[in-house]
Amino acid sequence: MELSKRQETILEIVKKNGPITGEQIAEQLNLTRATLRPDLSILTMAGLLEARPRVGYFYSGKSTDRVLADKITRIKVGDVKSVPIVVPESCTVYDAVVTMFIEDVGTLYVVRDGGLLEGVVSRKDLLKTTLGGQDINKLPVGVIMTRMPNVYMTDVNDSAWLAAHKLLTHEVDSLPVVRTVPGTKGKEFEVVGRFSKTNITRIFVELGEGS
Amino acid sequence: MELSKRQETILEIVKKNGPITGEQIAEQLNLTRATLRPDLSILTMAGLLEARPRVGYFYSGKSTDRVLADKITRIKVGDVKSVPIVVPESCTVYDAVVTMFIEDVGTLYVVRDGGLLEGVVSRKDLLKTTLGGQDINKLPVGVIMTRMPNVYMTDVNDSAWLAAHKLLTHEVDSLPVVRTVPGTKGKEFEVVGRFSKTNITRIFVELGEGS
């Protein structure tokens, strides 16, 4: 939004002297309070100033940043997730590598019947294993995967922001998107998606397009 | 920004009937043009409506998204890049894997004297090679890398948005951040940074914090 010269001046005055009343601003500008009223309401409605009764005007300033933050934190994992690529625990390391190349993903999710999460295996895990000199045609991924409950996950209803935060904090490339289901021995997690830095990159590109 | 009930109504009217004059809006609301003037200026200044002389008011609507898009496209690669991890062309595949694990990066940049870009090698390239049955203690990365000029790069002055777009379009995990320098056989590219989906994830998390 474009501000008039006078509105810019008001902003400067409030930045420097806030909290300050409308009368005091008017005084500094040699104008009446009535003349300033439309400008003050525009600045307040745009979120650049905050008005508090019996105190006066504050500079809030960060309206754009807040709007952007709100928009970002409202995006749900469920709305942007990708299709999960899953293998059974008995899948060999060799077949896992082949699956990873065919599907072009960085992480595979290891599941049992019903798509229930057992573990995850990353490109890094596979690279480490292929260097280890074991027979990858016989070794099952179940042996090298990161096993539950040590897997970082994200719920389909989480915000994409929270999931992004988890990716950074735990230094992982992707999170299985899960739905919690009741199991025989407590909670189980059904894999319903995949959330990675690629999804975030897509959101970022879309936000930058103004869409 | 929060709109009043009346401002919301005006927006609806303009959305449906625009271009429409102030008088016509006032008529529909059974109000005078003078009463509406502050509302119309607020909506126009906030970028929600556009006013054109002798035509009337249009709905522009996407102001918030445009403001966000501007903010995103103003972020420069140079301001958010990471330290590049580089190896010489003669580095063995084994040593490249070890470097990748020690530095915990997904891509290594292969450079010659002066940090000039020769190629890139990814986790995927290394994984493919370790499966190939060659002696990775002898094989130099120069043999398996993606070689210039087939490397996607980003300039230190590019926007992070453009770089993100390149990552998606070319389906790569990272871009070497380069500065163009004059060489003996034309332009050369000095590697000055690394830009990956991790950098974008960091920007995304920061934007969501409203900072």
Coordinates of C-alpha atoms in Angstrom, one line a residue:
Chain A
M1 CA 0.0 0.0 0.0
E2 CA 1.2 3.5 -0.8
L3 CA 1.2 6.1 2.0
S4 CA 0.7 9.8 1.4
K5 CA 3.5 12.3 2.5
R6 CA 1.4 13.2 5.6
Q7 CA 0.8 9.6 6.6
E8 CA 4.6 8.9 6.3
T9 CA 5.2 11.9 8.6
I10 CA 2.6 10.7 11.1
L11 CA 4.3 7.2 11.1
E12 CA 7.7 8.9 11.8
I13 CA 6.2 10.9 14.7
V14 CA 4.6 7.8 16.3
K15 CA 7.8 5.8 15.8
K16 CA 9.8 8.4 17.7
N17 CA 7.3 9.5 20.3
G18 CA 4.8 6.7 20.7
P19 CA 2.6 6.1 22.7
I20 CA 1.2 9.5 21.6
T21 CA -2.3 10.8 21.4
G22 CA -4.0 12.0 18.3
E23 CA -4.1 15.6 19.8
Q24 CA -0.4 15.5 20.3
I25 CA 0.3 14.4 16.8
A26 CA -2.0 17.1 15.4
E27 CA -0.2 19.7 17.5
Q28 CA 3.2 18.7 16.1
L29 CA 1.8 19.0 12.6
N30 CA -0.1 22.3 13.2
L31 CA -3.3 20.6 12.1
T32 CA -6.6 19.8 13.8
R33 CA -7.4 16.4 15.2
A34 CA -10.3 16.2 12.8
T35 CA -8.1 16.7 9.8
L36 CA -5.9 13.9 10.9
R37 CA -8.7 11.5 11.6
P38 CA -8.9 9.8 8.2
D39 CA -5.1 9.3 8.1
L40 CA -5.0 7.8 11.6
S41 CA -7.8 5.4 10.7
I42 CA -6.0 4.3 7.5
L43 CA -2.8 3.7 9.3
T44 CA -4.5 1.9 12.1
M45 CA -6.6 -0.3 9.8
A46 CA -3.5 -1.1 7.7
G47 CA -2.0 -2.4 10.9
L48 CA 0.9 0.1 10.9
L49 CA -0.3 1.8 14.0
E50 CA -2.1 0.4 17.0
A51 CA -4.5 2.6 19.0
R52 CA -5.2 2.0 22.6
P53 CA -7.9 4.0 24.4
R54 CA -6.6 6.5 27.0
V55 CA -3.0 5.7 26.0
G56 CA -2.6 6.7 22.4
Y57 CA -1.0 5.4 19.2
F58 CA 1.9 2.9 19.0
Y59 CA 3.9 2.0 16.0
S60 CA 3.4 -1.7 15.2
G61 CA 5.2 -1.6 11.9
K62 CA 5.5 -5.3 11.3
S63 CA 2.0 -5.7 9.7
T64 CA 3.3 -7.2 6.5
D65 CA 5.5 -9.6 8.3
R66 CA 2.6 -10.7 10.5
V67 CA 0.3 -11.1 7.6
L68 CA 2.9 -13.3 5.9
A69 CA 3.5 -15.3 9.0
D70 CA -0.2 -15.9 9.4
K71 CA -0.5 -17.0 5.9
I72 CA 2.4 -19.4 6.2
T73 CA 1.3 -20.9 9.5
R74 CA -2.2 -21.6 8.1
I75 CA -0.9 -24.0 5.4
K76 CA -1.6 -27.6 6.4
V77 CA 0.7 -30.5 5.8
G78 CA -2.3 -32.4 4.5
D79 CA -2.8 -29.8 1.8
V80 CA 0.7 -30.0 0.4
K81 CA 2.0 -33.5 1.1
S82 CA 3.3 -35.9 -1.6
V83 CA 2.6 -39.6 -2.1
P84 CA 4.6 -41.8 0.3
I85 CA 6.9 -44.4 -1.2
V86 CA 6.7 -47.5 1.0
V87 CA 8.5 -50.9 1.2
P88 CA 8.1 -53.8 3.6
E89 CA 10.7 -54.6 6.2
S90 CA 11.8 -57.6 4.3
C91 CA 12.7 -55.6 1.2
T92 CA 16.5 -56.0 0.5
V93 CA 18.8 -53.0 0.6
Y94 CA 19.4 -53.6 -3.2
D95 CA 15.7 -53.4 -4.0
A96 CA 15.4 -50.4 -1.7
V97 CA 18.1 -48.5 -3.7
V98 CA 16.3 -49.5 -7.0
T99 CA 13.0 -48.3 -5.6
M100 CA 14.6 -45.0 -4.5
F101 CA 16.0 -44.4 -8.0
I102 CA 12.8 -45.4 -9.8
E103 CA 10.6 -43.2 -7.6
D104 CA 13.3 -40.5 -7.3
V105 CA 12.8 -39.9 -3.6
G106 CA 15.3 -39.3 -0.8
T107 CA 13.6 -41.4 1.8
L108 CA 11.6 -44.6 1.9
Y109 CA 9.1 -45.5 4.6
V110 CA 9.0 -49.0 5.9
V111 CA 5.5 -50.2 6.7
R112 CA 3.7 -53.4 7.7
D113 CA 0.2 -54.5 6.8
G114 CA -2.3 -51.6 6.8
G115 CA 0.4 -49.1 5.9
L116 CA 1.5 -48.9 9.6
L117 CA 4.8 -47.2 10.1
E118 CA 7.8 -49.4 11.1
G119 CA 10.7 -47.2 10.2
V120 CA 12.4 -45.0 7.6
V121 CA 15.4 -45.5 5.4
S122 CA 17.3 -42.6 3.8
R123 CA 19.7 -42.2 0.9
K124 CA 22.4 -41.6 3.5
D125 CA 21.5 -44.9 5.3
L126 CA 21.8 -46.8 2.0
L127 CA 25.0 -45.1 1.0
K128 CA 26.6 -46.1 4.3
T129 CA 25.4 -49.7 3.9
T130 CA 26.7 -50.1 0.3
L131 CA 30.1 -49.0 1.6
G132 CA 30.0 -51.5 4.5
G133 CA 30.9 -54.5 2.3
Q134 CA 27.7 -56.5 3.2
D135 CA 25.7 -58.4 0.7
I136 CA 23.0 -55.9 -0.1
N137 CA 21.1 -58.5 -2.1
K138 CA 20.4 -60.4 1.1
L139 CA 20.4 -57.7 3.7
P140 CA 16.8 -56.6 4.6
V141 CA 16.1 -52.8 5.0
G142 CA 14.7 -53.7 8.5
V143 CA 18.2 -54.1 9.7
I144 CA 19.5 -50.7 8.6
M145 CA 16.4 -48.5 9.0
T146 CA 15.7 -46.0 11.7
R147 CA 13.0 -47.9 13.7
M148 CA 9.9 -46.6 15.5
P149 CA 9.6 -44.9 18.0
N150 CA 12.8 -43.1 16.9
V151 CA 11.2 -41.7 13.7
Y152 CA 10.2 -38.1 13.4
M153 CA 6.7 -37.8 11.9
T154 CA 4.2 -35.1 11.1
D155 CA 0.4 -35.3 11.5
V156 CA -1.8 -34.7 8.5
N157 CA -3.3 -31.8 10.5
D158 CA 0.0 -30.1 11.5
S159 CA 0.9 -26.8 9.9
A160 CA 3.5 -27.0 7.2
W161 CA 5.4 -24.5 9.3
L162 CA 5.7 -26.9 12.2
A163 CA 6.7 -29.7 9.9
A164 CA 9.4 -27.4 8.4
H165 CA 10.6 -26.6 11.9
K166 CA 10.9 -30.3 12.7
L167 CA 12.9 -31.0 9.5
L168 CA 15.5 -28.4 10.5
T169 CA 15.6 -29.2 14.2
H170 CA 16.1 -32.9 13.7
E171 CA 18.2 -32.5 10.5
V172 CA 16.2 -34.9 8.4
D173 CA 15.2 -34.7 4.8
S174 CA 11.6 -35.8 5.0
L175 CA 8.9 -36.7 7.5
P176 CA 6.3 -39.4 7.0
V177 CA 2.8 -37.8 7.2
V178 CA 0.7 -40.0 9.5
R179 CA -2.8 -40.4 10.9
T180 CA -2.9 -41.8 14.4
V181 CA -5.0 -45.0 14.7
P182 CA -5.8 -47.2 17.7
G183 CA -3.6 -50.4 17.7
T184 CA -3.5 -53.5 19.8
K185 CA -0.6 -52.3 21.8
G186 CA -1.4 -48.6 21.9
K187 CA -1.3 -46.0 19.2
E188 CA -0.2 -46.9 15.7
F189 CA 0.6 -44.5 12.8
E190 CA -0.8 -45.0 9.3
V191 CA 1.4 -43.5 6.6
V192 CA -0.7 -41.3 4.4
G193 CA 1.9 -39.0 2.8
R194 CA 5.4 -37.7 2.6
F195 CA 6.6 -34.2 3.5
S196 CA 10.0 -33.0 2.5
K197 CA 12.0 -29.8 1.8
T198 CA 10.7 -30.2 -1.8
N199 CA 7.2 -29.5 -0.6
I200 CA 8.4 -26.4 1.2
T201 CA 10.3 -25.3 -1.9
R202 CA 7.0 -25.6 -3.8
I203 CA 5.1 -23.5 -1.3
F204 CA 7.9 -20.9 -1.4
V205 CA 7.8 -20.7 -5.2
E206 CA 4.0 -20.4 -5.1
L207 CA 4.0 -17.7 -2.4
G208 CA 6.5 -15.7 -4.5
E209 CA 4.2 -15.9 -7.5
G210 CA 1.6 -14.2 -5.4
S211 CA -0.8 -17.1 -5.7
Chain B
M1 CA -5.9 -5.7 8.3
E2 CA -9.4 -5.9 9.6
L3 CA -12.3 -4.5 7.6
S4 CA -15.5 -3.1 9.0
K5 CA -18.8 -4.7 8.1
R6 CA -19.5 -1.8 5.7
Q7 CA -16.1 -2.1 4.0
E8 CA -16.8 -5.8 3.5
T9 CA -20.1 -5.0 1.9
I10 CA -18.5 -2.4 -0.4
L11 CA -15.9 -5.0 -1.5
E12 CA -18.6 -7.4 -2.3
I13 CA -20.5 -4.8 -4.4
V14 CA -17.4 -3.9 -6.3
K15 CA -16.4 -7.5 -6.8
K16 CA -19.8 -8.2 -8.4
N17 CA -20.5 -4.9 -10.2
G18 CA -17.1 -3.3 -10.8
P19 CA -16.1 -1.1 -12.5
I20 CA -18.6 1.0 -10.5
T21 CA -18.6 4.6 -9.4
G22 CA -18.7 5.8 -5.9
E23 CA -22.1 7.3 -6.5
Q24 CA -23.5 3.9 -7.6
I25 CA -22.0 2.2 -4.6
A26 CA -23.6 4.8 -2.3
E27 CA -26.9 4.4 -4.0
Q28 CA -26.9 0.6 -3.4
L29 CA -26.2 1.2 0.2
N30 CA -28.7 4.0 0.7
L31 CA -25.9 6.3 1.9
T32 CA -24.3 9.5 0.6
R33 CA -21.1 9.5 -1.4
A34 CA -19.5 11.7 1.4
T35 CA -20.3 9.0 4.0
L36 CA -18.5 6.4 2.0
R37 CA -15.5 8.5 1.2
P38 CA -13.3 7.3 4.1
D39 CA -14.2 3.7 3.5
L40 CA -13.3 3.9 -0.2
S41 CA -10.0 5.6 0.5
I42 CA -9.1 3.0 3.1
L43 CA -9.9 0.2 0.6
T44 CA -8.0 1.9 -2.2
M45 CA -5.0 2.6 -0.1
A46 CA -4.9 -1.0 1.2
G47 CA -4.8 -2.0 -2.4
L48 CA -8.0 -4.0 -2.3
L49 CA -9.8 -1.6 -4.7
E50 CA -8.4 0.2 -7.6
A51 CA -9.8 3.6 -8.6
R52 CA -9.6 4.9 -12.1
P53 CA -10.9 8.5 -13.0
R54 CA -14.0 8.6 -15.0
V55 CA -14.4 4.8 -14.8
G56 CA -14.9 3.9 -11.2
Y57 CA -13.7 1.3 -8.7
F58 CA -12.3 -2.2 -9.6
Y59 CA -11.7 -5.1 -7.3
S60 CA -7.9 -5.9 -7.3
G61 CA -8.2 -8.3 -4.4
K62 CA -4.8 -9.8 -4.4
S63 CA -3.0 -7.0 -2.6
T64 CA -2.0 -9.1 0.4
D65 CA -0.6 -11.9 -1.8
R66 CA 1.2 -9.3 -3.9
V67 CA 2.8 -7.8 -0.8
L68 CA 3.9 -11.2 0.3
A69 CA 5.2 -12.1 -3.1
D70 CA 7.3 -8.9 -3.1
K71 CA 8.8 -9.7 0.2
I72 CA 9.7 -13.2 -0.9
T73 CA 11.2 -12.2 -4.3
R74 CA 13.4 -9.5 -2.6
I75 CA 15.4 -12.2 -0.6
K76 CA 18.8 -12.6 -2.3
V77 CA 20.7 -15.9 -2.6
G78 CA 23.8 -14.1 -1.3
D79 CA 22.0 -13.3 2.0
V80 CA 21.0 -16.8 2.8
K81 CA 23.6 -19.1 1.2
S82 CA 25.6 -21.7 3.0
V83 CA 29.3 -22.5 2.9
P84 CA 30.2 -24.7 -0.1
I85 CA 31.9 -28.0 0.4
V86 CA 34.4 -28.5 -2.4
V87 CA 36.7 -31.3 -3.5
P88 CA 39.3 -31.5 -6.4
E89 CA 38.6 -33.6 -9.4
S90 CA 41.2 -36.1 -8.4
C91 CA 39.4 -36.9 -5.1
T92 CA 38.4 -40.6 -5.0
V93 CA 34.8 -41.6 -4.8
Y94 CA 35.5 -43.1 -1.4
D95 CA 36.9 -39.8 0.0
A96 CA 34.0 -38.0 -1.5
V97 CA 31.6 -40.2 0.4
V98 CA 33.5 -39.6 3.6
T99 CA 33.6 -35.8 3.0
M100 CA 29.8 -35.9 2.4
F101 CA 29.2 -37.7 5.7
I102 CA 31.6 -35.5 7.7
E103 CA 30.2 -32.3 6.3
D104 CA 26.6 -33.7 6.3
V105 CA 25.8 -32.2 2.9
G106 CA 23.9 -33.7 -0.1
T107 CA 26.1 -32.3 -2.8
L108 CA 29.8 -31.7 -3.3
Y109 CA 31.2 -29.1 -5.7
V110 CA 34.2 -30.1 -7.7
V111 CA 36.6 -27.2 -8.3
R112 CA 40.1 -26.5 -9.6
D113 CA 42.6 -23.9 -8.5
G114 CA 40.9 -20.6 -7.5
G115 CA 37.7 -22.3 -6.6
L116 CA 36.5 -22.4 -10.2
L117 CA 33.6 -24.8 -10.8
E118 CA 34.3 -28.0 -12.7
G119 CA 31.3 -30.1 -11.7
V120 CA 29.0 -31.4 -9.0
V121 CA 28.5 -34.8 -7.4
S122 CA 25.4 -35.7 -5.5
R123 CA 24.5 -38.4 -2.9
K124 CA 22.6 -40.1 -5.7
D125 CA 25.7 -40.1 -8.0
L126 CA 27.7 -41.7 -5.3
L127 CA 25.1 -44.3 -4.4
K128 CA 24.8 -45.3 -8.0
T129 CA 28.6 -45.7 -8.2
T130 CA 29.0 -47.7 -5.0
L131 CA 26.5 -50.2 -6.5
G132 CA 28.4 -50.4 -9.8
G133 CA 31.1 -52.7 -8.4
Q134 CA 34.0 -50.4 -9.3
D135 CA 36.9 -49.8 -7.0
I136 CA 35.8 -46.6 -5.3
N137 CA 39.2 -46.3 -3.6
K138 CA 40.7 -45.6 -7.0
L139 CA 38.0 -44.0 -9.1
P140 CA 38.2 -40.2 -9.1
V141 CA 35.0 -38.1 -8.7
G142 CA 35.9 -36.4 -12.0
V143 CA 34.7 -39.5 -13.7
I144 CA 31.2 -39.7 -12.2
M145 CA 30.4 -36.0 -11.6
T146 CA 28.0 -33.9 -13.7
R147 CA 30.5 -31.7 -15.6
M148 CA 30.3 -28.1 -16.7
P149 CA 28.6 -26.6 -18.7
N150 CA 25.8 -29.1 -17.7
V151 CA 25.6 -27.8 -14.1
Y152 CA 22.7 -25.7 -12.9
M153 CA 24.1 -22.7 -10.9
T154 CA 22.8 -19.6 -9.2
D155 CA 24.4 -16.2 -9.1
V156 CA 25.0 -14.6 -5.7
N157 CA 22.8 -11.7 -6.8
D158 CA 19.8 -13.9 -7.9
S159 CA 16.7 -13.9 -5.8
A160 CA 16.2 -16.9 -3.6
W161 CA 12.8 -17.3 -5.3
L162 CA 14.5 -17.7 -8.7
A163 CA 17.0 -20.2 -7.3
A164 CA 14.1 -22.1 -5.7
H165 CA 12.4 -22.2 -9.0
K166 CA 15.5 -23.7 -10.6
L167 CA 15.8 -26.4 -8.0
L168 CA 12.2 -27.5 -8.8
T169 CA 12.5 -27.2 -12.6
H170 CA 15.7 -29.1 -12.9
E171 CA 14.9 -31.5 -10.0
V172 CA 18.2 -31.0 -8.2
D173 CA 18.9 -30.8 -4.5
S174 CA 21.3 -27.9 -4.5
L175 CA 22.8 -25.2 -6.7
P176 CA 26.4 -23.9 -6.5
V177 CA 26.3 -20.2 -5.8
V178 CA 28.8 -18.6 -8.1
R179 CA 30.3 -15.3 -9.1
T180 CA 31.2 -14.9 -12.8
V181 CA 34.9 -14.1 -13.4
P182 CA 36.8 -13.6 -16.7
G183 CA 38.8 -16.7 -17.7
T184 CA 41.3 -17.5 -20.4
K185 CA 38.7 -19.3 -22.5
G186 CA 35.7 -17.1 -21.7
K187 CA 33.6 -16.8 -18.5
E188 CA 34.5 -18.9 -15.4
F189 CA 32.5 -19.4 -12.3
E190 CA 34.0 -19.0 -8.9
V191 CA 32.1 -21.1 -6.2
V192 CA 31.2 -18.8 -3.3
G193 CA 28.3 -20.7 -1.7
R194 CA 25.8 -23.5 -1.6
F195 CA 22.0 -23.0 -2.0
S196 CA 19.7 -25.9 -1.3
K197 CA 16.2 -26.7 -0.2
T198 CA 17.5 -26.5 3.4
N199 CA 18.1 -22.8 2.9
I200 CA 14.6 -22.4 1.6
T201 CA 13.2 -24.3 4.6
R202 CA 15.1 -21.9 6.9
I203 CA 13.7 -18.9 5.1
F204 CA 10.2 -20.5 5.4
V205 CA 10.5 -21.1 9.1
E206 CA 11.8 -17.5 9.7
L207 CA 9.0 -16.0 7.6
G208 CA 6.5 -18.0 9.6
E209 CA 7.9 -16.6 12.8
G210 CA 7.1 -13.1 11.5
S211 CA 10.7 -12.1 11.6

